Tab-separated table of C-alpha atoms in Angstrom:
chain	number	residue	atom	x	y	z
A	1	MET	CA	14.677	-33.165	93.143
A	2	ARG	CA	11.695	-32.768	95.494
A	3	ILE	CA	11.358	-33.522	99.200
A	4	SER	CA	7.905	-34.166	100.804
A	5	LEU	CA	7.377	-33.297	104.444
A	6	ASN	CA	4.739	-34.846	106.755
A	7	GLU	CA	3.283	-32.035	108.739
A	8	LYS	CA	0.786	-32.743	111.489
A	9	ASP	CA	-0.510	-29.226	111.536
A	10	LYS	CA	-2.227	-28.355	108.219
A	11	SER	CA	-1.893	-24.713	109.205
A	12	ASP	CA	1.770	-24.996	108.222
A	13	LYS	CA	0.927	-25.861	104.594
A	14	GLY	CA	1.705	-22.369	103.393
A	15	ILE	CA	5.107	-22.481	104.976
A	16	GLU	CA	5.785	-25.839	103.291
A	17	GLN	CA	4.977	-24.425	99.870
A	18	GLU	CA	7.296	-21.412	100.356
A	19	PHE	CA	10.078	-23.788	101.463
A	20	LYS	CA	9.628	-25.942	98.329
A	21	ILE	CA	9.769	-22.904	96.042
A	22	GLU	CA	12.880	-21.596	97.741
A	23	PHE	CA	14.541	-24.972	97.513
A	24	ILE	CA	13.696	-25.225	93.798
A	25	MET	CA	15.272	-21.765	93.216
A	26	GLU	CA	18.384	-22.849	95.048
A	27	GLY	CA	18.566	-25.877	92.835
A	28	MET	CA	18.385	-23.724	89.735
A	29	SER	CA	21.190	-21.501	91.067
A	30	TRP	CA	23.385	-24.574	91.579
A	31	ARG	CA	22.614	-25.727	88.026
A	32	LEU	CA	23.681	-22.269	86.671
A	33	PHE	CA	26.829	-22.402	88.759
A	34	LEU	CA	27.727	-25.878	87.448
A	35	LEU	CA	26.977	-24.773	83.883
A	36	SER	CA	29.302	-21.777	84.243
A	37	LEU	CA	32.071	-24.068	85.472
A	38	VAL	CA	31.647	-26.246	82.409
A	39	LEU	CA	31.799	-23.199	80.110
A	40	LEU	CA	34.903	-21.841	81.863
A	41	GLU	CA	36.567	-25.224	81.611
A	42	GLY	CA	35.894	-25.267	77.902
A	43	SER	CA	37.297	-21.748	77.497
A	44	THR	CA	40.532	-22.665	79.249
A	45	GLN	CA	41.267	-25.068	76.446
A	46	ASP	CA	41.626	-22.072	74.144
A	47	PHE	CA	43.775	-19.876	76.397
A	48	GLY	CA	45.988	-22.429	78.102
A	49	GLN	CA	46.567	-21.994	81.806
A	50	THR	CA	44.085	-19.705	83.518
A	51	GLN	CA	43.120	-18.778	87.011
A	52	PHE	CA	39.765	-18.114	88.590
A	53	ILE	CA	39.098	-14.817	90.307
A	54	CYS	CA	36.446	-14.862	92.948
A	55	THR	CA	34.433	-11.713	93.417
A	56	SER	CA	32.024	-11.220	96.267
A	57	VAL	CA	28.521	-10.325	95.147
A	58	PRO	CA	25.788	-9.059	97.463
A	59	LYS	CA	23.045	-11.624	98.042
A	60	ASP	CA	20.226	-9.484	96.675
A	61	MET	CA	22.134	-8.306	93.522
A	62	ASP	CA	21.577	-9.825	90.106
A	63	LEU	CA	24.605	-11.843	88.953
A	64	CYS	CA	24.620	-10.396	85.407
A	65	ALA	CA	24.363	-6.852	86.704
A	66	ALA	CA	27.248	-7.503	89.090
A	67	THR	CA	29.337	-8.892	86.232
A	68	MET	CA	28.727	-5.778	84.131
A	69	GLN	CA	29.556	-3.520	87.073
A	70	ASN	CA	32.846	-5.336	87.750
A	71	SER	CA	33.870	-5.020	84.114
A	72	GLY	CA	33.770	-1.176	84.331
A	73	PRO	CA	37.407	-0.591	85.406
A	74	ALA	CA	38.656	-2.971	82.731
A	75	GLU	CA	36.792	-1.041	80.080
A	76	ASP	CA	38.251	2.244	81.380
A	77	LEU	CA	41.743	0.763	81.336
A	78	LYS	CA	41.249	-0.448	77.796
A	79	THR	CA	40.091	3.009	76.721
A	80	THR	CA	43.102	4.648	78.368
A	81	VAL	CA	45.494	2.244	76.643
A	82	MET	CA	43.918	2.997	73.269
A	83	GLN	CA	44.243	6.743	73.882
A	84	LEU	CA	47.908	6.404	74.849
A	85	ARG	CA	48.593	4.332	71.771
A	86	GLU	CA	46.972	6.984	69.595
A	87	THR	CA	49.072	9.695	71.274
A	88	VAL	CA	52.295	7.739	70.703
A	89	LEU	CA	51.465	7.313	67.021
A	90	GLN	CA	50.778	11.031	66.655
A	91	GLN	CA	54.071	11.959	68.375
A	92	LYS	CA	55.958	9.555	66.147
A	93	GLU	CA	54.455	11.167	63.072
A	94	ILE	CA	55.413	14.642	64.344
A	95	ILE	CA	59.007	13.521	65.015
A	96	MET	CA	59.318	12.067	61.523
A	97	ASN	CA	58.086	15.335	60.009
A	98	GLN	CA	60.557	17.337	62.098
A	99	LYS	CA	63.439	15.081	61.050
A	100	GLU	CA	62.545	15.637	57.427
A	101	THR	CA	62.441	19.408	57.969
A	102	ILE	CA	65.853	19.333	59.682
A	103	ARG	CA	67.316	17.372	56.781
A	104	GLU	CA	65.978	19.904	54.304
A	105	LEU	CA	67.336	22.870	56.270
A	106	THR	CA	70.737	21.190	56.682
A	107	SER	CA	70.901	20.561	52.958
A	108	LYS	CA	70.055	24.185	52.170
A	109	LEU	CA	72.621	25.467	54.672
A	110	THR	CA	75.314	23.253	53.151
A	111	ARG	CA	74.526	24.558	49.681
A	112	CYS	CA	74.669	28.160	50.916
A	113	GLU	CA	78.016	27.620	52.636
A	114	SER	CA	79.485	26.032	49.527
A	115	GLN	CA	78.316	28.851	47.247
A	116	ASN	CA	78.811	32.063	49.255
A	117	LEU	CA	81.589	33.769	51.190
A	118	PRO	CA	80.800	34.259	54.871
A	119	GLU	CA	79.796	37.855	55.458
A	120	PRO	CA	81.366	39.966	58.185
A	121	GLY	CA	79.379	40.445	61.360
A	122	VAL	CA	77.584	43.667	62.060
A	123	GLY	CA	78.068	43.569	65.822
A	124	GLY	CA	80.652	45.526	67.749
A	125	ARG	CA	82.929	44.211	70.423
A	126	ARG	CA	80.094	41.984	71.672
A	127	LYS	CA	78.969	40.019	68.638
A	128	GLU	CA	76.319	37.348	68.365
A	129	PRO	CA	77.686	33.811	67.861
A	130	GLY	CA	78.146	32.989	64.220
A	131	SER	CA	77.672	36.595	63.095
A	132	LYS	CA	81.241	37.594	62.416
A	133	ASN	CA	83.626	37.014	59.547
A	134	THR	CA	87.128	36.120	60.563
A	135	MET	CA	88.437	35.255	57.111
A	136	GLY	CA	87.197	37.822	54.581
A	137	ASP	CA	87.482	41.553	54.094
A	138	VAL	CA	84.766	44.099	54.592
A	139	SER	CA	84.456	44.236	50.837
A	140	ARG	CA	81.737	41.881	49.725
A	141	GLY	CA	82.295	41.980	46.008
A	142	PRO	CA	85.260	40.844	43.902
A	143	SER	CA	85.645	44.331	42.424
A	144	ASP	CA	86.091	45.842	45.905
A	145	THR	CA	88.748	43.280	46.800
A	146	LEU	CA	90.629	44.031	43.586
A	147	ALA	CA	90.420	47.757	44.325
A	148	GLN	CA	91.989	47.172	47.740
A	149	LEU	CA	94.793	45.105	46.239
A	150	GLY	CA	95.347	47.821	43.661
A	151	GLN	CA	95.679	50.460	46.378
A	152	THR	CA	98.180	48.341	48.273
A	153	LEU	CA	100.234	47.758	45.138
A	154	GLN	CA	100.173	51.478	44.373
A	155	THR	CA	101.492	52.235	47.871
A	156	LEU	CA	104.324	49.750	47.476
A	157	LYS	CA	105.204	51.138	44.047
A	158	GLN	CA	105.306	54.649	45.459
A	159	ARG	CA	107.708	53.562	48.167
A	160	LEU	CA	109.820	51.814	45.561
A	161	GLU	CA	109.930	54.966	43.432
A	162	ASN	CA	111.119	56.943	46.448
A	163	LEU	CA	113.904	54.419	46.909
A	164	GLU	CA	114.815	54.641	43.229
A	165	GLN	CA	115.067	58.400	43.511
A	166	TYR	CA	117.304	58.009	46.549
A	167	SER	CA	119.439	55.385	44.827
A	168	ARG	CA	120.130	57.725	41.896
A	169	ILE	CA	121.837	60.014	44.361
A	170	ASN	CA	123.397	57.336	46.582
A	171	SER	CA	123.751	54.351	44.285
A	172	THR	CA	125.060	51.049	45.708
A	173	ALA	CA	125.145	47.528	44.302
A	174	GLN	CA	123.023	46.149	47.137
A	175	THR	CA	120.371	48.827	46.670
A	176	ASN	CA	120.141	48.203	42.931
A	177	SER	CA	119.862	44.426	43.291
A	178	LEU	CA	117.136	44.715	45.885
A	179	LYS	CA	115.332	47.317	43.775
A	180	ASP	CA	115.340	45.040	40.744
A	181	LEU	CA	114.082	42.095	42.782
A	182	LEU	CA	111.235	44.130	44.258
A	183	GLN	CA	110.296	45.550	40.868
A	184	ASN	CA	110.008	42.028	39.501
A	185	LYS	CA	107.811	40.958	42.388
A	186	ILE	CA	105.512	43.941	41.961
A	187	ASP	CA	105.237	43.163	38.255
A	188	ASP	CA	104.259	39.600	39.159
A	189	MET	CA	101.628	40.923	41.548
A	190	GLU	CA	100.137	43.138	38.852
A	191	LYS	CA	99.949	40.138	36.551
A	192	GLN	CA	98.123	38.170	39.236
A	193	VAL	CA	95.604	40.959	39.703
A	194	LEU	CA	95.102	41.266	35.930
A	195	SER	CA	94.613	37.504	35.692
A	196	ARG	CA	92.075	37.679	38.485
A	197	VAL	CA	90.138	40.395	36.652
A	198	ASN	CA	90.034	38.335	33.483
A	199	THR	CA	88.904	35.259	35.353
A	200	LEU	CA	86.122	37.158	37.099
A	201	GLU	CA	84.935	38.602	33.811
A	202	GLU	CA	84.735	35.124	32.341
A	203	GLY	CA	82.715	33.968	35.347
A	204	LYS	CA	84.852	30.913	35.977
A	205	THR	CA	86.032	31.554	39.511
A	206	GLY	CA	85.544	28.989	42.207
A	207	GLN	CA	85.218	29.598	45.912
A	208	ARG	CA	88.182	27.475	46.943
A	209	ASN	CA	90.479	28.824	44.233
A	210	GLU	CA	89.478	32.346	45.229
A	211	THR	CA	90.521	31.775	48.835
A	212	ASP	CA	93.821	30.128	47.858
A	213	GLN	CA	94.646	32.941	45.486
A	214	ARG	CA	93.902	35.595	48.085
A	215	ASN	CA	96.172	33.825	50.583
A	216	ARG	CA	98.986	33.799	48.015
A	217	VAL	CA	98.467	37.503	47.325
A	218	GLU	CA	98.572	38.356	51.036
A	219	SER	CA	101.730	36.293	51.514
A	220	THR	CA	103.417	38.010	48.587
A	221	LEU	CA	102.390	41.447	49.842
A	222	THR	CA	103.892	40.711	53.249
A	223	SER	CA	107.120	39.510	51.657
A	224	ILE	CA	107.359	42.617	49.476
A	225	HIS	CA	106.705	44.851	52.466
A	226	HIS	CA	109.512	43.266	54.483
A	227	ARG	CA	111.962	43.659	51.615
A	228	ILE	CA	111.007	47.296	51.042
A	229	THR	CA	111.372	47.966	54.769
A	230	ASP	CA	114.872	46.460	54.711
A	231	LEU	CA	115.707	48.540	51.662
A	232	GLU	CA	114.465	51.701	53.329
A	233	LYS	CA	116.600	50.997	56.357
A	234	SER	CA	119.740	50.306	54.344
A	235	PRO	CA	120.473	53.734	52.812
A	236	LYS	CA	119.380	55.670	55.882
A	237	GLY	CA	121.723	53.727	58.099
A	238	ASN	CA	121.542	55.255	61.557
A	239	ARG	CA	117.894	56.383	61.630
A	240	PRO	CA	116.547	56.055	65.212
A	241	LEU	CA	114.415	52.947	65.703
A	242	ASP	CA	111.584	54.900	67.299
A	243	LYS	CA	111.158	57.440	64.484
A	244	PHE	CA	108.546	55.563	62.508
A	245	GLN	CA	104.798	55.145	62.136
A	246	LEU	CA	102.537	52.268	61.153
A	247	ASN	CA	100.107	52.752	58.281
A	248	PHE	CA	96.866	50.728	58.061
A	249	PRO	CA	95.336	51.892	54.742
A	250	LEU	CA	92.511	49.352	54.416
A	251	ARG	CA	89.827	47.915	56.678
A	252	THR	CA	90.755	44.241	56.410
A	253	ASN	CA	91.294	41.394	58.826
A	254	TYR	CA	94.836	40.609	57.748
A	255	MET	CA	96.644	43.938	58.136
A	256	TYR	CA	98.064	44.231	61.632
A	257	ALA	CA	101.203	44.527	63.718
A	258	LYS	CA	102.174	42.395	66.695
A	259	VAL	CA	104.382	43.302	69.624
A	260	LYS	CA	106.997	40.603	70.148
A	261	LYS	CA	106.853	40.841	73.938
A	262	SER	CA	103.915	40.288	76.296
A	263	LEU	CA	102.850	42.779	78.945
A	264	PRO	CA	103.656	41.943	82.589
A	265	GLU	CA	101.143	41.870	85.423
A	266	MET	CA	100.132	45.470	86.119
A	267	TYR	CA	98.164	47.058	88.962
A	268	ALA	CA	98.274	50.422	87.207
A	269	PHE	CA	99.171	51.614	83.729
A	270	THR	CA	99.471	54.552	81.380
A	271	LEU	CA	99.324	54.028	77.638
A	272	CYS	CA	99.956	56.791	75.098
A	273	MET	CA	100.197	57.077	71.327
A	274	TRP	CA	100.073	59.397	68.358
A	275	ILE	CA	97.100	58.594	66.136
A	276	LYS	CA	95.641	59.904	62.871
A	277	SER	CA	92.502	58.728	61.088
A	278	SER	CA	89.605	59.864	58.966
A	279	ALA	CA	87.722	56.562	59.017
A	280	SER	CA	83.972	56.688	59.447
A	281	PRO	CA	82.018	55.329	61.121
A	282	GLY	CA	84.545	54.520	63.815
A	283	VAL	CA	88.319	54.419	63.526
A	284	GLY	CA	88.389	50.758	64.607
A	285	THR	CA	90.776	49.156	67.112
A	286	PRO	CA	94.151	50.882	67.594
A	287	PHE	CA	95.294	48.050	69.883
A	288	SER	CA	94.064	44.974	71.753
A	289	TYR	CA	95.685	42.831	74.441
A	290	ALA	CA	94.353	39.286	74.956
A	291	VAL	CA	95.331	36.698	77.560
A	292	PRO	CA	94.381	33.018	77.876
A	293	GLY	CA	90.713	32.874	78.805
A	294	GLN	CA	90.017	36.590	78.204
A	295	ALA	CA	90.217	38.142	74.731
A	296	ASN	CA	89.253	41.602	76.038
A	297	GLU	CA	91.832	41.972	78.798
A	298	LEU	CA	92.813	45.447	77.559
A	299	VAL	CA	91.315	46.969	74.389
A	300	LEU	CA	90.934	50.427	72.862
A	301	ILE	CA	88.152	50.474	70.254
A	302	GLU	CA	85.852	52.840	68.399
A	303	TRP	CA	83.308	50.869	66.402
A	304	GLY	CA	80.402	52.169	64.342
A	305	ASN	CA	78.733	55.284	65.703
A	306	ASN	CA	79.760	54.474	69.279
A	307	PRO	CA	82.287	56.659	71.118
A	308	MET	CA	85.758	55.332	71.725
A	309	GLU	CA	85.849	52.827	74.589
A	310	ILE	CA	88.482	51.194	76.723
A	311	LEU	CA	87.863	47.650	77.913
A	312	ILE	CA	89.575	46.077	80.916
A	313	ASN	CA	88.625	42.470	81.626
A	314	ASP	CA	85.588	43.075	79.364
A	315	LYS	CA	84.425	45.995	81.548
A	316	VAL	CA	83.802	49.210	79.596
A	317	ALA	CA	84.374	52.929	80.010
A	318	LYS	CA	83.469	55.461	77.314
A	319	LEU	CA	86.237	57.925	76.421
A	320	PRO	CA	85.630	61.531	75.261
A	321	PHE	CA	88.053	61.383	72.303
A	322	GLN	CA	87.409	63.071	68.946
A	323	ILE	CA	90.157	61.961	66.579
A	324	ASN	CA	88.705	61.026	63.169
A	325	ASP	CA	89.424	64.429	61.559
A	326	ASP	CA	92.460	63.228	59.564
A	327	LYS	CA	94.795	65.099	61.922
A	328	TRP	CA	97.476	63.862	64.281
A	329	HIS	CA	96.389	63.651	67.924
A	330	HIS	CA	98.219	62.523	71.048
A	331	ILE	CA	96.056	60.453	73.397
A	332	CYS	CA	96.769	58.893	76.795
A	333	VAL	CA	94.740	56.728	79.183
A	334	THR	CA	95.718	56.109	82.814
A	335	TRP	CA	94.201	53.521	85.178
A	336	THR	CA	94.747	52.068	88.640
A	337	THR	CA	93.261	48.860	89.987
A	338	ARG	CA	92.321	50.569	93.258
A	339	ASP	CA	88.692	51.619	92.755
A	340	GLY	CA	89.204	51.311	88.987
A	341	VAL	CA	90.014	55.028	88.611
A	342	TRP	CA	90.807	56.171	85.042
A	343	GLU	CA	91.684	59.389	83.180
A	344	ALA	CA	91.683	60.262	79.471
A	345	PHE	CA	93.970	62.899	77.894
A	346	GLN	CA	93.852	64.261	74.341
A	347	ASP	CA	96.665	66.512	73.081
A	348	GLY	CA	97.984	66.907	76.626
A	349	VAL	CA	94.663	68.040	78.129
A	350	LEU	CA	92.484	66.043	80.534
A	351	ARG	CA	89.203	65.340	78.705
A	352	GLY	CA	87.459	62.931	81.079
A	353	ASN	CA	87.790	60.613	84.069
A	354	GLY	CA	85.843	58.055	86.051
A	355	GLU	CA	86.075	55.121	88.441
A	356	ASN	CA	84.839	51.567	89.058
A	357	LEU	CA	86.444	50.295	85.849
A	358	ALA	CA	87.428	46.684	86.643
A	359	PRO	CA	88.439	47.591	90.218
A	360	TYR	CA	90.983	45.328	91.935
A	361	HIS	CA	91.584	43.355	88.737
A	362	PRO	CA	95.269	43.421	87.768
A	363	ILE	CA	96.188	43.272	84.080
A	364	LYS	CA	97.275	39.687	83.523
A	365	PRO	CA	100.599	38.677	81.953
A	366	ASP	CA	101.463	36.161	79.196
A	367	GLY	CA	99.168	37.682	76.584
A	368	VAL	CA	99.385	38.904	72.992
A	369	LEU	CA	99.488	42.622	72.141
A	370	VAL	CA	98.213	43.420	68.636
A	371	LEU	CA	98.087	46.809	66.911
A	372	GLY	CA	95.325	47.478	64.387
A	373	GLN	CA	92.990	44.566	65.140
A	374	GLU	CA	90.561	43.415	67.845
A	375	GLN	CA	91.187	39.857	69.035
A	376	ASP	CA	88.365	37.400	69.596
A	377	SER	CA	90.855	34.683	70.497
A	378	LEU	CA	94.443	34.712	71.682
A	379	GLY	CA	96.426	36.278	68.828
A	380	GLY	CA	93.648	35.923	66.233
A	381	GLY	CA	89.934	35.853	65.492
A	382	PHE	CA	90.171	39.237	63.737
A	383	ASP	CA	87.007	40.885	62.411
A	384	ALA	CA	87.491	43.246	59.476
A	385	THR	CA	84.621	45.476	60.614
A	386	GLN	CA	86.615	46.358	63.753
A	387	ALA	CA	90.007	46.873	62.101
A	388	PHE	CA	91.836	50.158	62.597
A	389	VAL	CA	92.174	52.430	59.562
A	390	GLY	CA	94.714	55.214	59.790
A	391	GLU	CA	98.225	55.859	61.099
A	392	LEU	CA	99.708	55.134	64.504
A	393	ALA	CA	103.041	56.005	66.136
A	394	ASN	CA	104.881	56.200	69.457
A	395	PHE	CA	102.778	53.633	71.281
A	396	ASN	CA	104.240	53.417	74.811
A	397	VAL	CA	103.090	51.646	77.976
A	398	TRP	CA	104.049	52.316	81.606
A	399	ASP	CA	103.187	50.215	84.671
A	400	ARG	CA	102.281	53.300	86.688
A	401	LYS	CA	100.051	56.344	86.441
A	402	LEU	CA	101.882	59.256	84.790
A	403	SER	CA	101.321	62.740	86.130
A	404	THR	CA	99.551	65.443	84.174
A	405	GLY	CA	102.884	67.186	83.599
A	406	GLU	CA	104.533	64.045	82.235
A	407	ILE	CA	101.663	63.509	79.808
A	408	TYR	CA	101.842	67.143	78.671
A	409	ASN	CA	105.581	66.727	77.964
A	410	LEU	CA	104.798	63.750	75.747
A	411	ALA	CA	102.104	65.617	73.814
A	412	THR	CA	104.366	68.640	73.232
A	413	CYS	CA	107.510	66.602	72.422
A	414	ASN	CA	109.375	68.065	75.357
A	415	ASN	CA	112.943	66.881	75.792
A	416	ARG	CA	112.036	65.560	79.223
A	417	ALA	CA	109.405	63.226	77.775
A	418	GLN	CA	109.885	59.614	78.836
A	419	VAL	CA	109.568	56.364	76.958
A	420	GLY	CA	107.435	53.458	78.150
A	421	SER	CA	108.792	51.422	81.045
A	422	VAL	CA	106.835	48.293	80.038
A	423	PHE	CA	106.850	48.788	76.275
A	424	ALA	CA	108.863	51.419	74.420
A	425	TRP	CA	108.128	52.176	70.766
A	426	SER	CA	110.792	50.537	68.581
A	427	GLU	CA	110.928	48.895	65.163
A	428	ALA	CA	112.897	45.990	66.609
A	429	LYS	CA	109.986	45.078	68.917
A	430	ILE	CA	107.211	45.011	66.323
A	431	GLU	CA	106.321	42.630	63.491
A	432	VAL	CA	103.981	43.716	60.680
A	433	PHE	CA	101.690	41.511	58.592
A	434	GLY	CA	99.347	41.591	55.608
A	435	GLY	CA	100.670	44.754	53.953
A	436	THR	CA	100.851	47.031	57.004
A	437	THR	CA	103.541	49.579	56.169
A	438	LYS	CA	106.140	51.568	58.096
A	439	TRP	CA	106.978	55.169	57.331
A	440	PRO	CA	109.420	57.626	58.895
A	441	PHE	CA	107.791	59.777	61.566
A	442	GLU	CA	108.987	62.723	63.619
A	443	PRO	CA	106.549	63.743	66.371
A	444	CYS	CA	105.616	67.405	66.409
A	445	ARG	CA	107.547	68.116	63.168
A	446	GLN	CA	105.127	66.718	60.620
A	447	LEU	CA	101.876	67.179	62.514
A	448	ASN	CA	98.891	68.108	60.345
């Protein structure tokens, strides 16, 4: 479309031509705008409902260049999305690989557990989780286990022979009947051990059968021990209940003795005992007292190459005892909650002292007192590597600090020596398990 203008002044002709050119350019811009509307309308037929976004463009800027400039952020967003998608795919692949590795490791662990006995832990009183063995002996081979059973059977047979010799002098019907019954049981035990040897030689043992058989052997040993103990009591009649010792011949996790009564709450204590051992390294745990929530409420332990220690509420003091020379020694430990002051006596002589051992922490009541084993849980969780090996007698506990003179009287078997006010050594107050044996004991008469 053109528009002609009648100008009176021909000098304005140049202006008229510039106006016509500008008008023509505007007309072309309108045609491009209308064409773009038609194209957009056609594109909406493919994408359904759409909306138009108006963007301001500077007057002097090229429309195409402006369009390319405005598309920059969209391109960056698209690139970012693609990068995130790639990252997600990579992470998914890594997770799948890790799951496969976990499945393989779990399968291998299951096979190992089904084929091997758990091995005892190598740690002391503070063991790493999962490192200890609470079911098996220290012995790791079948031959070692059989050797231990053989030693226990030999001990029981020796005791039975002593009773037979006594019965020949003082024969009674009850003694003979019990002797015959025990002899039959020991014969059965020997047959079980012989059968076990044959089975091992044939290589047909199974893990589960091995555990069941060991449990039956331990149960039978305990039963035999109780019957022999009753038989030993019978002919001797009026033997004092405190004239005995406990014998722990093997480092296992099933030989122990348990005090029938708990300790009371104590703000001070003295504990004393006669002890004999040649075990190395470390004599083990002569006693441990555990309460709910604290397995190491009161423990005496010598593990590995470490010195003997006393633990109170899991706090530790090292004791200057030297007792693994296969000789009888009398030891005492005193303690008061005020400032945690402690003293250690060996053979009636003060060997060491200290303070700040669990200060102002009273010994809690309602616990379990075990002789010969260290408890990792209330009344159990025994670890064979920390078991006591040796002999123990006259274990007494007082709820006060004894004087140096009183402790000396105990170590020298003076007539004025006292018995424990909290726990006094007596056969009637102690139960034995797993083949732990009782023997007559007279302090100061059969020392060394």
